PDB file of C-alpha atoms in Angstrom:
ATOM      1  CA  UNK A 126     -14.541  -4.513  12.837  1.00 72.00           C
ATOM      2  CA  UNK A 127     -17.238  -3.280  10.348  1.00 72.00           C
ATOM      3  CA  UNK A 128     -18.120   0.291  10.031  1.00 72.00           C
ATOM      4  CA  UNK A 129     -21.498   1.516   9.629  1.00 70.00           C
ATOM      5  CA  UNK A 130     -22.178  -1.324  12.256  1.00 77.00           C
ATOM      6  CA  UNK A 131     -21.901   0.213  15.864  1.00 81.00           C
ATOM      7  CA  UNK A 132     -19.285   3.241  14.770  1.00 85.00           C
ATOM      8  CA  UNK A 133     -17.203   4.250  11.409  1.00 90.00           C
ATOM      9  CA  UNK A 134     -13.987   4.204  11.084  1.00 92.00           C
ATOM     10  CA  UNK A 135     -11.602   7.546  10.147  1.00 94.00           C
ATOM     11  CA  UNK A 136      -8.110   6.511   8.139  1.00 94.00           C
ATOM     12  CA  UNK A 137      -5.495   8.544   7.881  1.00 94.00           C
ATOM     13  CA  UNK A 138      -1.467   7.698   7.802  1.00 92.00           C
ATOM     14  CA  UNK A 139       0.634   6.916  10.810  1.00 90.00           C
ATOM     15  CA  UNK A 140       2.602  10.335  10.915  1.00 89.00           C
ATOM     16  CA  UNK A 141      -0.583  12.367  10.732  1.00 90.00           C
ATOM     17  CA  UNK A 142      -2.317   9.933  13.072  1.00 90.00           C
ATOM     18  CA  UNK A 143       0.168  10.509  15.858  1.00 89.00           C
ATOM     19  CA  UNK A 144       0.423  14.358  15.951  1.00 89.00           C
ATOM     20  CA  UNK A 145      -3.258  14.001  15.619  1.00 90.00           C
ATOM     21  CA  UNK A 146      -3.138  11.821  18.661  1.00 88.00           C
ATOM     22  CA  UNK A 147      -0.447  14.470  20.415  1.00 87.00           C
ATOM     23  CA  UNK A 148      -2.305  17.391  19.508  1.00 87.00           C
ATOM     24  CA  UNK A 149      -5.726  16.033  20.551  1.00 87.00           C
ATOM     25  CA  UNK A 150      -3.795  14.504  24.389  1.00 82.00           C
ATOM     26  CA  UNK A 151      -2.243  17.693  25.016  1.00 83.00           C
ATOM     27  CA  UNK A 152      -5.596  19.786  24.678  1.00 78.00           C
ATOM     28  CA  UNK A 153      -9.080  19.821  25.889  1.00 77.00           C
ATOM     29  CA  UNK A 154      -9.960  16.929  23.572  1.00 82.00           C
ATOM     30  CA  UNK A 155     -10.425  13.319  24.261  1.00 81.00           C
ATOM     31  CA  UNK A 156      -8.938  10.119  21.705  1.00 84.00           C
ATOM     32  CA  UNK A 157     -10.433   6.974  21.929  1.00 85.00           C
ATOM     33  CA  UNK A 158      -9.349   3.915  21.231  1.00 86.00           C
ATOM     34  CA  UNK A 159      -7.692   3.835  17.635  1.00 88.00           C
ATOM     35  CA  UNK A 160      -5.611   0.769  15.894  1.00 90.00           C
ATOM     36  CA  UNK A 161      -2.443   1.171  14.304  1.00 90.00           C
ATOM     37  CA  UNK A 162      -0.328  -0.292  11.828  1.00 89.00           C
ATOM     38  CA  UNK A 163       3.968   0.414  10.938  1.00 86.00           C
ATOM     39  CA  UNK A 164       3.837  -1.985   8.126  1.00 88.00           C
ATOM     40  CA  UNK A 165       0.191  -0.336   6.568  1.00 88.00           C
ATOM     41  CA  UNK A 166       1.785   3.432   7.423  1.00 91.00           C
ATOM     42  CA  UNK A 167      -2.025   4.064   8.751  1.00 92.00           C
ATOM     43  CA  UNK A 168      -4.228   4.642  11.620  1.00 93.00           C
ATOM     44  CA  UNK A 169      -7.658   3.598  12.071  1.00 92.00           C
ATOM     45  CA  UNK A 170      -9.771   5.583  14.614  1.00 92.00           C
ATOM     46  CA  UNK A 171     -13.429   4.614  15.368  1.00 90.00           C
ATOM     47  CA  UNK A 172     -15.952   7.793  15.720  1.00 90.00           C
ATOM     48  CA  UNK A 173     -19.432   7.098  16.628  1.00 89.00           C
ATOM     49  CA  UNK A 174     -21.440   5.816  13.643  1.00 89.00           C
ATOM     50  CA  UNK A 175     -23.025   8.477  11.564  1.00 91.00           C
ATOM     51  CA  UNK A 176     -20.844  10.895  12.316  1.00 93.00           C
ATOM     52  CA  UNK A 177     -17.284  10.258  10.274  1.00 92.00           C
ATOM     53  CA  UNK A 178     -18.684  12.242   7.074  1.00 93.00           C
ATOM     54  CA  UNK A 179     -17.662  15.314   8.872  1.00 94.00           C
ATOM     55  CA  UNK A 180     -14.212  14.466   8.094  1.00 94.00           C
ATOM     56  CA  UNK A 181     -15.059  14.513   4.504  1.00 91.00           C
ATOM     57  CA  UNK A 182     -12.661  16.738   2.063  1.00 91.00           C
ATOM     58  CA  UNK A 183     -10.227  16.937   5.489  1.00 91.00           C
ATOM     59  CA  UNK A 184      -6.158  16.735   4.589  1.00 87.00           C
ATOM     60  CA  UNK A 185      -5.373  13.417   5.788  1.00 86.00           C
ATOM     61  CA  UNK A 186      -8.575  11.611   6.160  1.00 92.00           C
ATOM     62  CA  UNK A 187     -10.111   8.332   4.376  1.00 92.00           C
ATOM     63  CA  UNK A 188     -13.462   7.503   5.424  1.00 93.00           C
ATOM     64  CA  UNK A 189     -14.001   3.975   4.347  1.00 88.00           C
ATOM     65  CA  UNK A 190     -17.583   3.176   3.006  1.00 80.00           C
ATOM     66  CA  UNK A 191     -20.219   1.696   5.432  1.00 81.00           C
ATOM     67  CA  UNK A 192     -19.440  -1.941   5.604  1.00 84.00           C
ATOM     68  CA  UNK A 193     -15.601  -1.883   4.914  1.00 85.00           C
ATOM     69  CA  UNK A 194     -14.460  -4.994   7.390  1.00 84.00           C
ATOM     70  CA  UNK A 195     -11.231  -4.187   8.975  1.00 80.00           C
ATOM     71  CA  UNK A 196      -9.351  -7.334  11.249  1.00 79.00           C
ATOM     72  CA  UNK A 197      -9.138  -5.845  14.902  1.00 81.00           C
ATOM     73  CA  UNK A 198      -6.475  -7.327  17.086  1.00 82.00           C
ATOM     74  CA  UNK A 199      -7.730  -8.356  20.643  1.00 81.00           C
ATOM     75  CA  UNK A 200      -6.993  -5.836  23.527  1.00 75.00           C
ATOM     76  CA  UNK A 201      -3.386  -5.377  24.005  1.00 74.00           C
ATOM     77  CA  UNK A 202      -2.235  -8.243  21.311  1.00 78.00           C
ATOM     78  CA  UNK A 203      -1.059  -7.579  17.607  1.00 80.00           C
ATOM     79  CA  UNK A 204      -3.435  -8.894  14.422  1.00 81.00           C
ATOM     80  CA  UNK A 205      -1.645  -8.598  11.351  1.00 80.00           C
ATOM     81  CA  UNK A 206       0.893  -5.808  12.300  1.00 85.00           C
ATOM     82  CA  UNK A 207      -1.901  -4.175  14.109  1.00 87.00           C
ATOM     83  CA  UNK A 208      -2.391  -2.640  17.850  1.00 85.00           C
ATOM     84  CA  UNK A 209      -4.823  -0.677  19.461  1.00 84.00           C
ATOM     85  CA  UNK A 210      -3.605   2.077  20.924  1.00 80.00           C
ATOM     86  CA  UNK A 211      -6.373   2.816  24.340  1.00 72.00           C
ATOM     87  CA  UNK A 212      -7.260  -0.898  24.011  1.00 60.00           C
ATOM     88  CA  UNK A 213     -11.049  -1.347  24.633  1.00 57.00           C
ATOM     89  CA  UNK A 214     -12.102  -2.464  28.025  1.00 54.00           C
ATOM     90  CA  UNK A 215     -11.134  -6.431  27.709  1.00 40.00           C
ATOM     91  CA  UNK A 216     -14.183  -7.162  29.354  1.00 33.00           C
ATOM     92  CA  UNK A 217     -16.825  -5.144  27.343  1.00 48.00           C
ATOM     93  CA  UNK A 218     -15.662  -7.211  23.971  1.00 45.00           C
ATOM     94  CA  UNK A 219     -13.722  -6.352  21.270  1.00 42.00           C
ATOM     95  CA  UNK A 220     -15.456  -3.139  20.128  1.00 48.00           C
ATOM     96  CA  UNK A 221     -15.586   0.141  22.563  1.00 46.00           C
ATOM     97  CA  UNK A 222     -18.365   1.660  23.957  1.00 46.00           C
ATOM     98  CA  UNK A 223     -20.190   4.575  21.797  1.00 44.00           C
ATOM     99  CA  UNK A 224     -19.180   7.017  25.179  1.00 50.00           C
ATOM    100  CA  UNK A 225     -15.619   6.253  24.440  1.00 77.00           C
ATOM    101  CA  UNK A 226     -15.350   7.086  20.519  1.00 86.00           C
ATOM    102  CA  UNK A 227     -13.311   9.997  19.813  1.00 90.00           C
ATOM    103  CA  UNK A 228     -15.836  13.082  18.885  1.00 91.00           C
ATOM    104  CA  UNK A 229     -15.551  13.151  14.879  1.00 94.00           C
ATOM    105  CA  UNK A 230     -15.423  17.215  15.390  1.00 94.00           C
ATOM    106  CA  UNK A 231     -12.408  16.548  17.970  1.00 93.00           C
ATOM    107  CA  UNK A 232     -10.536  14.458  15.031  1.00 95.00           C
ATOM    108  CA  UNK A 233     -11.525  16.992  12.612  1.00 94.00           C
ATOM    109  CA  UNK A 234      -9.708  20.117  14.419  1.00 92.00           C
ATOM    110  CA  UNK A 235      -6.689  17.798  15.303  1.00 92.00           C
ATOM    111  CA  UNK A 236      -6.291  16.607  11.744  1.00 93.00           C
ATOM    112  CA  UNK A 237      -6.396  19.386  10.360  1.00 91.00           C
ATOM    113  CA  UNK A 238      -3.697  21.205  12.656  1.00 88.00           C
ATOM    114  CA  UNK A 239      -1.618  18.245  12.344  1.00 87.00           C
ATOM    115  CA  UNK A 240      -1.696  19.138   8.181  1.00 84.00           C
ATOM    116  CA  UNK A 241      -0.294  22.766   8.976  1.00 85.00           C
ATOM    117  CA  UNK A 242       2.980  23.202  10.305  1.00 70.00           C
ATOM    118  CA  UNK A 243       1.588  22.365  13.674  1.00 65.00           C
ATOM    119  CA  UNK A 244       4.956  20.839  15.699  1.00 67.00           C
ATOM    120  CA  UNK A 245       4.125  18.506  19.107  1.00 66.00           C
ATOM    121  CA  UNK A 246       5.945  20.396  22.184  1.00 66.00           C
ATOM    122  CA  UNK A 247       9.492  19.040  23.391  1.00 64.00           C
ATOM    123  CA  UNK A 248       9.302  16.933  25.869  1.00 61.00           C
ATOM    124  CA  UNK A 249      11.612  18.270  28.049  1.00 56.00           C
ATOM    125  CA  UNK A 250      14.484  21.158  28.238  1.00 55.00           C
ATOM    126  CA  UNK A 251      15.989  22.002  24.884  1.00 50.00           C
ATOM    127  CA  UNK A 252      19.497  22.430  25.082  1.00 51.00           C
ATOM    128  CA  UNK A 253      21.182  25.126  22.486  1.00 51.00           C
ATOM    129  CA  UNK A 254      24.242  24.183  20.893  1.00 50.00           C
TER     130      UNK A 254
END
């Protein structure tokens, strides 16, 4: 994957990432298709190109230059400790359609709540002691 080419690409680290990813599942907001990495502590979200310098000066965020190659695994396989989390449609090829980028003002709101004190629900009945 190259960005600048058909999208950018959004960094940020895996923790952030995910309640990013919670935050963003639980609301109104759509997530695309995003790669992560354990080993790398980071997530890699695509946002349609053009638009990831609204993420600028955001807590969290790396916006890799125009050009920055990044090796994607295929659909639902592992590349170098890497997985895409919403795989892209097999059949379209490796990179997703522009339609199903995450908005870069969707990741901007969810990455910034997941820098507060922002806490995911519980997923399911919370017991006292």
């Amino acid at each position: 994957m190259t960005s600048g080419d058909l999208f950018d690409i959004v960094a940020t680290d895996f923790a952030t990432g995910r309640l990013a990813r919670i935050y963003m599942t639980t609301g109104e907001c759509d997530m695309g298709p995003h790669i992560a990495s354990a080993t790398h502590n980071a997530v890699w979200i695509p946002v349609p190109v053009g638009t990831a310098y609204r993420l600028a000066g955001v807590p969290g965020a790396t916006i890799p230059g125009s050009g920055w190659r990044m090796p994607a695994p295929p659909p639902d396989l592992y590349l170098a400790d890497r997985t895409w989390f919403l795989p892209p449609d097999a059949l379209a090829g490796a990179l997703p359609p522009e339609g199903a980028l995450t908005r870069a003002e969707d990741l901007r709101g969810a990455l910034e709540v997941a820098a507060s004190d922002w806490a995911p629900p519980p997923r399911g009945p919370v017991r006292s002691r």
